[in-house]
Amino acid sequence: AQKVTQAQTEISVVEKEDVTLDCVYETRDTTYYLFWYKQPPSGELVFLIRRNSFDEQNEISGRYSWNFQKSTSSFNFTITASQVVDSAVYFCALSEYLTGGGNKLTFGTGTQLKVEL
Amino acid sequence: DVKVTQSSRYLVKRTGEKVFLECVQDMDHENMFWYRQDPGLGLRLIYFSYDVKMKEKGDIPEGYSVSREKKERFSLILESASTNQTSMYLCASTPKQGMRQPQHFGDGTRLSIL
């Protein structure tokens, strides 16, 4: 069975600090995708990034960066120079192919990030 | 942009009532999903559907059923609501194009069963 572990339940930082959110996954599949979603206080889950199992190249998008390491089954997310607007719950998710097409996601339990002034 | 619309943001019902949660998407997606979200447990999949009139059980289907009569609409039904079904419910959709497609979520329905 697939499993996603986000060991950090809650993280508090002061604005402008860098912060890393950890994600560790388990799967027997050789082909899979990993996703990060952000859930602000308004409640809607917002897609941030996806990474496939064959692409270990790290990615940077503005203040966000992602470090995928297949050897340790980790897909960590770093926010540089955090801002109050980054305060949200962040979810890591692992895909499983559906025979009918599309994917089924297994989510971690989420990390609540609080950025304070 | 994909729009997934859930009929209610907040809903209060009584124990034993039959409750319907509605979800509509406007992007002709084949796959639709219902999750519930509880503190410390993340999102757990209740049911999903990959085509009209097709449904599959997720990880926690007990106490729920679903209906997909039209492609754009996916309904979650609590047959006889109980207090342990108080939760945030999230609907999502994705096209039938393999594993790489992100799921698109609605705003959620916060359901309270009294």
PDB file of C-alpha atoms in Angstrom:
ATOM      1  CA  ALA A   1       0.000   0.000   0.000  1.00  0.00           C
ATOM      2  CA  GLN A   2       1.113   3.515  -0.679  1.00  0.00           C
ATOM      3  CA  LYS A   3       1.950   5.840   2.166  1.00  0.00           C
ATOM      4  CA  VAL A   4       2.982   9.467   2.546  1.00  0.00           C
ATOM      5  CA  THR A   5       4.491  10.760   5.781  1.00  0.00           C
ATOM      6  CA  GLN A   6       4.718  14.405   6.742  1.00  0.00           C
ATOM      7  CA  ALA A   7       6.278  14.190  10.164  1.00  0.00           C
ATOM      8  CA  GLN A   8       6.062  17.918  10.880  1.00  0.00           C
ATOM      9  CA  THR A   9       2.591  18.681  12.152  1.00  0.00           C
ATOM     10  CA  GLU A  10       3.146  22.394  12.667  1.00  0.00           C
ATOM     11  CA  ILE A  11       5.996  24.787  11.970  1.00  0.00           C
ATOM     12  CA  SER A  12       6.232  28.401  13.122  1.00  0.00           C
ATOM     13  CA  VAL A  13       8.758  30.802  11.651  1.00  0.00           C
ATOM     14  CA  VAL A  14       9.361  34.511  11.609  1.00  0.00           C
ATOM     15  CA  GLU A  15       8.932  36.307   8.314  1.00  0.00           C
ATOM     16  CA  LYS A  16      11.968  36.166   6.014  1.00  0.00           C
ATOM     17  CA  GLU A  17      13.211  32.922   7.501  1.00  0.00           C
ATOM     18  CA  ASP A  18      13.709  29.946   5.204  1.00  0.00           C
ATOM     19  CA  VAL A  19      11.641  26.873   5.981  1.00  0.00           C
ATOM     20  CA  THR A  20      11.684  23.289   4.683  1.00  0.00           C
ATOM     21  CA  LEU A  21       8.685  20.977   4.738  1.00  0.00           C
ATOM     22  CA  ASP A  22       9.518  17.293   4.709  1.00  0.00           C
ATOM     23  CA  CYS A  23       7.752  14.550   2.790  1.00  0.00           C
ATOM     24  CA  VAL A  24       8.666  10.859   2.754  1.00  0.00           C
ATOM     25  CA  TYR A  25       6.748   8.336   0.688  1.00  0.00           C
ATOM     26  CA  GLU A  26       6.422   4.586   0.215  1.00  0.00           C
ATOM     27  CA  THR A  27       5.360   2.851  -2.965  1.00  0.00           C
ATOM     28  CA  ARG A  28       6.073  -0.343  -4.864  1.00  0.00           C
ATOM     29  CA  ASP A  29       5.358   1.296  -8.199  1.00  0.00           C
ATOM     30  CA  THR A  30       8.269   2.182 -10.442  1.00  0.00           C
ATOM     31  CA  THR A  31       6.338   4.940 -12.173  1.00  0.00           C
ATOM     32  CA  TYR A  32       4.580   7.498 -10.030  1.00  0.00           C
ATOM     33  CA  TYR A  33       4.067  11.198  -9.528  1.00  0.00           C
ATOM     34  CA  LEU A  34       4.446  13.327  -6.439  1.00  0.00           C
ATOM     35  CA  PHE A  35       2.515  16.515  -5.815  1.00  0.00           C
ATOM     36  CA  TRP A  36       2.512  19.399  -3.388  1.00  0.00           C
ATOM     37  CA  TYR A  37      -0.676  21.297  -2.584  1.00  0.00           C
ATOM     38  CA  LYS A  38      -1.265  24.408  -0.495  1.00  0.00           C
ATOM     39  CA  GLN A  39      -4.435  24.916   1.536  1.00  0.00           C
ATOM     40  CA  PRO A  40      -4.842  28.520   2.736  1.00  0.00           C
ATOM     41  CA  PRO A  41      -7.363  29.387   5.451  1.00  0.00           C
ATOM     42  CA  SER A  42     -10.049  29.778   2.786  1.00  0.00           C
ATOM     43  CA  GLY A  43      -9.998  25.997   2.391  1.00  0.00           C
ATOM     44  CA  GLU A  44      -9.383  25.341  -1.302  1.00  0.00           C
ATOM     45  CA  LEU A  45      -6.444  23.102  -2.160  1.00  0.00           C
ATOM     46  CA  VAL A  46      -4.131  24.774  -4.644  1.00  0.00           C
ATOM     47  CA  PHE A  47      -1.803  22.700  -6.802  1.00  0.00           C
ATOM     48  CA  LEU A  48       1.841  23.828  -6.515  1.00  0.00           C
ATOM     49  CA  ILE A  49       4.055  21.312  -8.275  1.00  0.00           C
ATOM     50  CA  ARG A  50       4.303  17.788  -9.627  1.00  0.00           C
ATOM     51  CA  ARG A  51       7.375  15.601 -10.132  1.00  0.00           C
ATOM     52  CA  ASN A  52       7.592  12.216 -11.852  1.00  0.00           C
ATOM     53  CA  SER A  53       9.636   9.319 -10.556  1.00  0.00           C
ATOM     54  CA  PHE A  54      12.159   9.514 -13.402  1.00  0.00           C
ATOM     55  CA  ASP A  55      13.009  13.160 -12.977  1.00  0.00           C
ATOM     56  CA  GLU A  56      15.218  13.883  -9.989  1.00  0.00           C
ATOM     57  CA  GLN A  57      16.150  17.344 -11.119  1.00  0.00           C
ATOM     58  CA  ASN A  58      15.418  19.881  -8.426  1.00  0.00           C
ATOM     59  CA  GLU A  59      13.113  22.722  -9.309  1.00  0.00           C
ATOM     60  CA  ILE A  60      12.972  26.340  -8.280  1.00  0.00           C
ATOM     61  CA  SER A  61      10.033  28.641  -8.816  1.00  0.00           C
ATOM     62  CA  GLY A  62      10.522  32.049  -7.300  1.00  0.00           C
ATOM     63  CA  ARG A  63      10.803  31.598  -3.538  1.00  0.00           C
ATOM     64  CA  TYR A  64       9.767  27.940  -3.770  1.00  0.00           C
ATOM     65  CA  SER A  65      12.096  25.026  -4.416  1.00  0.00           C
ATOM     66  CA  TRP A  66      11.682  21.275  -4.353  1.00  0.00           C
ATOM     67  CA  ASN A  67      14.263  18.579  -3.656  1.00  0.00           C
ATOM     68  CA  PHE A  68      13.319  15.104  -4.924  1.00  0.00           C
ATOM     69  CA  GLN A  69      15.599  12.255  -3.837  1.00  0.00           C
ATOM     70  CA  LYS A  70      14.524   8.823  -4.972  1.00  0.00           C
ATOM     71  CA  SER A  71      17.256   7.116  -2.935  1.00  0.00           C
ATOM     72  CA  THR A  72      15.680   8.330   0.305  1.00  0.00           C
ATOM     73  CA  SER A  73      12.071   8.429  -1.002  1.00  0.00           C
ATOM     74  CA  SER A  74      11.780  12.077  -0.118  1.00  0.00           C
ATOM     75  CA  PHE A  75      10.269  15.098  -1.831  1.00  0.00           C
ATOM     76  CA  ASN A  76      10.983  18.125   0.335  1.00  0.00           C
ATOM     77  CA  PHE A  77       9.686  21.639  -0.200  1.00  0.00           C
ATOM     78  CA  THR A  78      11.593  24.787   0.768  1.00  0.00           C
ATOM     79  CA  ILE A  79      10.232  28.302   0.999  1.00  0.00           C
ATOM     80  CA  THR A  80      12.936  30.958   0.953  1.00  0.00           C
ATOM     81  CA  ALA A  81      12.367  34.277   2.713  1.00  0.00           C
ATOM     82  CA  SER A  82       8.954  33.241   4.001  1.00  0.00           C
ATOM     83  CA  GLN A  83       6.073  35.695   4.051  1.00  0.00           C
ATOM     84  CA  VAL A  84       2.880  35.900   6.070  1.00  0.00           C
ATOM     85  CA  VAL A  85       0.913  34.933   2.941  1.00  0.00           C
ATOM     86  CA  ASP A  86       2.703  31.583   2.978  1.00  0.00           C
ATOM     87  CA  SER A  87       0.792  30.638   6.120  1.00  0.00           C
ATOM     88  CA  ALA A  88      -1.255  27.595   5.152  1.00  0.00           C
ATOM     89  CA  VAL A  89      -1.447  23.845   5.415  1.00  0.00           C
ATOM     90  CA  TYR A  90       0.783  22.099   2.907  1.00  0.00           C
ATOM     91  CA  PHE A  91       0.069  18.601   1.666  1.00  0.00           C
ATOM     92  CA  CYS A  92       2.341  16.175  -0.116  1.00  0.00           C
ATOM     93  CA  ALA A  93       0.606  13.523  -2.246  1.00  0.00           C
ATOM     94  CA  LEU A  94       1.591  10.399  -4.173  1.00  0.00           C
ATOM     95  CA  SER A  95      -0.260   9.221  -7.279  1.00  0.00           C
ATOM     96  CA  GLU A  96      -1.450   5.770  -8.187  1.00  0.00           C
ATOM     97  CA  TYR A  97      -2.582   5.008 -11.692  1.00  0.00           C
ATOM     98  CA  LEU A  98      -6.256   4.174 -12.164  1.00  0.00           C
ATOM     99  CA  THR A  99      -7.000   1.456 -14.709  1.00  0.00           C
ATOM    100  CA  GLY A 100      -9.784   3.647 -16.022  1.00  0.00           C
ATOM    101  CA  GLY A 101      -7.351   6.515 -16.567  1.00  0.00           C
ATOM    102  CA  GLY A 102      -6.245   9.412 -14.404  1.00  0.00           C
ATOM    103  CA  ASN A 103      -4.793   9.034 -10.962  1.00  0.00           C
ATOM    104  CA  LYS A 104      -5.712   8.389  -7.376  1.00  0.00           C
ATOM    105  CA  LEU A 105      -3.839  10.357  -4.744  1.00  0.00           C
ATOM    106  CA  THR A 106      -2.616   9.311  -1.334  1.00  0.00           C
ATOM    107  CA  PHE A 107      -2.114  12.366   0.850  1.00  0.00           C
ATOM    108  CA  GLY A 108       0.109  12.992   3.818  1.00  0.00           C
ATOM    109  CA  THR A 109      -1.424  14.410   6.971  1.00  0.00           C
ATOM    110  CA  GLY A 110      -0.252  17.915   6.140  1.00  0.00           C
ATOM    111  CA  THR A 111       2.065  20.478   7.726  1.00  0.00           C
ATOM    112  CA  GLN A 112       0.588  23.662   9.162  1.00  0.00           C
ATOM    113  CA  LEU A 113       2.985  26.518   8.443  1.00  0.00           C
ATOM    114  CA  LYS A 114       2.595  29.723  10.439  1.00  0.00           C
ATOM    115  CA  VAL A 115       4.649  32.721   9.380  1.00  0.00           C
ATOM    116  CA  GLU A 116       4.642  35.549  11.881  1.00  0.00           C
ATOM    117  CA  LEU A 117       5.813  39.132  11.646  1.00  0.00           C
TER     118      LEU A 117
ATOM    119  CA  ASP B   1      -9.265  27.660 -15.528  1.00  0.00           C
ATOM    120  CA  VAL B   2     -10.904  24.567 -14.139  1.00  0.00           C
ATOM    121  CA  LYS B   3     -13.772  25.300 -11.829  1.00  0.00           C
ATOM    122  CA  VAL B   4     -15.004  22.768  -9.310  1.00  0.00           C
ATOM    123  CA  THR B   5     -18.043  24.001  -7.444  1.00  0.00           C
ATOM    124  CA  GLN B   6     -19.423  22.506  -4.273  1.00  0.00           C
ATOM    125  CA  SER B   7     -23.003  23.434  -3.500  1.00  0.00           C
ATOM    126  CA  SER B   8     -22.493  24.579   0.090  1.00  0.00           C
ATOM    127  CA  ARG B   9     -19.577  25.968   2.102  1.00  0.00           C
ATOM    128  CA  TYR B  10     -21.245  25.216   5.427  1.00  0.00           C
ATOM    129  CA  LEU B  11     -23.996  22.750   6.239  1.00  0.00           C
ATOM    130  CA  VAL B  12     -25.620  21.724   9.505  1.00  0.00           C
ATOM    131  CA  LYS B  13     -27.749  18.570   9.664  1.00  0.00           C
ATOM    132  CA  ARG B  14     -29.190  16.308  12.307  1.00  0.00           C
ATOM    133  CA  THR B  15     -28.340  12.740  13.182  1.00  0.00           C
ATOM    134  CA  GLY B  16     -30.255  10.279  11.041  1.00  0.00           C
ATOM    135  CA  GLU B  17     -30.937  12.705   8.187  1.00  0.00           C
ATOM    136  CA  LYS B  18     -30.104  11.818   4.593  1.00  0.00           C
ATOM    137  CA  VAL B  19     -27.559  14.362   3.396  1.00  0.00           C
ATOM    138  CA  PHE B  20     -26.588  15.225  -0.169  1.00  0.00           C
ATOM    139  CA  LEU B  21     -23.363  17.019  -1.054  1.00  0.00           C
ATOM    140  CA  GLU B  22     -23.172  18.180  -4.643  1.00  0.00           C
ATOM    141  CA  CYS B  23     -20.141  18.825  -6.811  1.00  0.00           C
ATOM    142  CA  VAL B  24     -20.032  20.185 -10.344  1.00  0.00           C
ATOM    143  CA  GLN B  25     -17.016  20.665 -12.607  1.00  0.00           C
ATOM    144  CA  ASP B  26     -16.951  22.619 -15.845  1.00  0.00           C
ATOM    145  CA  MET B  27     -13.964  21.100 -17.668  1.00  0.00           C
ATOM    146  CA  ASP B  28     -15.417  17.863 -19.006  1.00  0.00           C
ATOM    147  CA  HIS B  29     -13.198  15.803 -16.704  1.00  0.00           C
ATOM    148  CA  GLU B  30     -13.768  12.076 -16.636  1.00  0.00           C
ATOM    149  CA  ASN B  31     -12.568  11.454 -13.084  1.00  0.00           C
ATOM    150  CA  MET B  32     -14.171  12.867  -9.957  1.00  0.00           C
ATOM    151  CA  PHE B  33     -13.370  12.260  -6.305  1.00  0.00           C
ATOM    152  CA  TRP B  34     -14.776  12.818  -2.836  1.00  0.00           C
ATOM    153  CA  TYR B  35     -12.457  13.220   0.144  1.00  0.00           C
ATOM    154  CA  ARG B  36     -12.977  14.027   3.770  1.00  0.00           C
ATOM    155  CA  GLN B  37     -10.427  16.030   5.707  1.00  0.00           C
ATOM    156  CA  ASP B  38      -9.962  15.715   9.441  1.00  0.00           C
ATOM    157  CA  PRO B  39      -7.289  17.274  11.689  1.00  0.00           C
ATOM    158  CA  GLY B  40      -4.246  15.054  11.956  1.00  0.00           C
ATOM    159  CA  LEU B  41      -5.532  12.636   9.320  1.00  0.00           C
ATOM    160  CA  GLY B  42      -5.074  14.608   6.120  1.00  0.00           C
ATOM    161  CA  LEU B  43      -7.350  13.875   3.170  1.00  0.00           C
ATOM    162  CA  ARG B  44      -8.891  10.445   2.895  1.00  0.00           C
ATOM    163  CA  LEU B  45     -10.599   9.192  -0.234  1.00  0.00           C
ATOM    164  CA  ILE B  46     -14.238   8.174   0.183  1.00  0.00           C
ATOM    165  CA  TYR B  47     -15.331   7.346  -3.368  1.00  0.00           C
ATOM    166  CA  PHE B  48     -14.296   8.144  -6.898  1.00  0.00           C
ATOM    167  CA  SER B  49     -15.766   7.828 -10.349  1.00  0.00           C
ATOM    168  CA  TYR B  50     -13.979   7.523 -13.689  1.00  0.00           C
ATOM    169  CA  ASP B  51     -17.078   7.711 -15.870  1.00  0.00           C
ATOM    170  CA  VAL B  52     -20.788   8.377 -15.819  1.00  0.00           C
ATOM    171  CA  LYS B  53     -22.614   5.801 -13.694  1.00  0.00           C
ATOM    172  CA  MET B  54     -19.274   4.276 -12.642  1.00  0.00           C
ATOM    173  CA  LYS B  55     -18.093   4.389  -9.048  1.00  0.00           C
ATOM    174  CA  GLU B  56     -15.299   2.873  -7.024  1.00  0.00           C
ATOM    175  CA  LYS B  57     -14.812   2.685  -3.283  1.00  0.00           C
ATOM    176  CA  GLY B  58     -11.958   4.615  -1.819  1.00  0.00           C
ATOM    177  CA  ASP B  59     -10.316   4.056   1.536  1.00  0.00           C
ATOM    178  CA  ILE B  60     -13.254   4.954   3.810  1.00  0.00           C
ATOM    179  CA  PRO B  61     -16.557   4.313   1.985  1.00  0.00           C
ATOM    180  CA  GLU B  62     -18.563   3.068   4.973  1.00  0.00           C
ATOM    181  CA  GLY B  63     -21.644   5.163   5.633  1.00  0.00           C
ATOM    182  CA  TYR B  64     -21.475   6.899   2.256  1.00  0.00           C
ATOM    183  CA  SER B  65     -22.730   6.368  -1.261  1.00  0.00           C
ATOM    184  CA  VAL B  66     -22.314   8.356  -4.474  1.00  0.00           C
ATOM    185  CA  SER B  67     -24.152   9.122  -7.670  1.00  0.00           C
ATOM    186  CA  ARG B  68     -22.812  10.127 -11.083  1.00  0.00           C
ATOM    187  CA  GLU B  69     -25.682  10.514 -13.510  1.00  0.00           C
ATOM    188  CA  LYS B  70     -24.024  13.225 -15.579  1.00  0.00           C
ATOM    189  CA  LYS B  71     -20.384  13.716 -16.397  1.00  0.00           C
ATOM    190  CA  GLU B  72     -20.127  17.107 -14.735  1.00  0.00           C
ATOM    191  CA  ARG B  73     -21.860  16.215 -11.478  1.00  0.00           C
ATOM    192  CA  PHE B  74     -20.781  13.913  -8.660  1.00  0.00           C
ATOM    193  CA  SER B  75     -22.926  13.638  -5.549  1.00  0.00           C
ATOM    194  CA  LEU B  76     -21.942  12.306  -2.143  1.00  0.00           C
ATOM    195  CA  ILE B  77     -24.756  10.866  -0.042  1.00  0.00           C
ATOM    196  CA  LEU B  78     -24.779  10.242   3.674  1.00  0.00           C
ATOM    197  CA  GLU B  79     -27.571   7.703   3.980  1.00  0.00           C
ATOM    198  CA  SER B  80     -28.161   8.272   7.696  1.00  0.00           C
ATOM    199  CA  ALA B  81     -25.902  10.979   9.037  1.00  0.00           C
ATOM    200  CA  SER B  82     -24.002  10.375  12.246  1.00  0.00           C
ATOM    201  CA  THR B  83     -21.946  12.695  14.417  1.00  0.00           C
ATOM    202  CA  ASN B  84     -18.699  10.990  13.372  1.00  0.00           C
ATOM    203  CA  GLN B  85     -19.334  12.227   9.842  1.00  0.00           C
ATOM    204  CA  THR B  86     -18.835  15.810  10.958  1.00  0.00           C
ATOM    205  CA  SER B  87     -15.939  16.873   8.773  1.00  0.00           C
ATOM    206  CA  MET B  88     -14.702  18.956   5.861  1.00  0.00           C
ATOM    207  CA  TYR B  89     -15.627  17.360   2.529  1.00  0.00           C
ATOM    208  CA  LEU B  90     -13.644  18.111  -0.613  1.00  0.00           C
ATOM    209  CA  CYS B  91     -14.523  17.277  -4.192  1.00  0.00           C
ATOM    210  CA  ALA B  92     -11.914  17.029  -6.948  1.00  0.00           C
ATOM    211  CA  SER B  93     -11.722  16.272 -10.644  1.00  0.00           C
ATOM    212  CA  THR B  94      -9.054  15.331 -13.154  1.00  0.00           C
ATOM    213  CA  PRO B  95      -8.990  14.397 -16.826  1.00  0.00           C
ATOM    214  CA  LYS B  96      -8.506  10.860 -18.027  1.00  0.00           C
ATOM    215  CA  GLN B  97      -4.958  11.468 -19.212  1.00  0.00           C
ATOM    216  CA  GLY B  98      -2.704   9.451 -16.998  1.00  0.00           C
ATOM    217  CA  MET B  99      -0.972   9.964 -13.714  1.00  0.00           C
ATOM    218  CA  ARG B 100       0.563  13.359 -14.338  1.00  0.00           C
ATOM    219  CA  GLN B 101      -2.602  15.413 -14.130  1.00  0.00           C
ATOM    220  CA  PRO B 102      -3.097  17.307 -10.866  1.00  0.00           C
ATOM    221  CA  GLN B 103      -6.466  17.028  -9.228  1.00  0.00           C
ATOM    222  CA  HIS B 104      -8.498  20.233  -9.130  1.00  0.00           C
ATOM    223  CA  PHE B 105     -10.375  20.857  -5.898  1.00  0.00           C
ATOM    224  CA  GLY B 106     -13.499  22.700  -4.873  1.00  0.00           C
ATOM    225  CA  ASP B 107     -13.641  25.047  -1.890  1.00  0.00           C
ATOM    226  CA  GLY B 108     -14.919  22.346   0.429  1.00  0.00           C
ATOM    227  CA  THR B 109     -18.080  21.831   2.457  1.00  0.00           C
ATOM    228  CA  ARG B 110     -17.794  21.993   6.215  1.00  0.00           C
ATOM    229  CA  LEU B 111     -20.505  19.634   7.440  1.00  0.00           C
ATOM    230  CA  SER B 112     -21.680  19.491  11.037  1.00  0.00           C
ATOM    231  CA  ILE B 113     -23.945  16.692  12.219  1.00  0.00           C
ATOM    232  CA  LEU B 114     -25.738  17.499  15.469  1.00  0.00           C
TER     233      LEU B 114
END
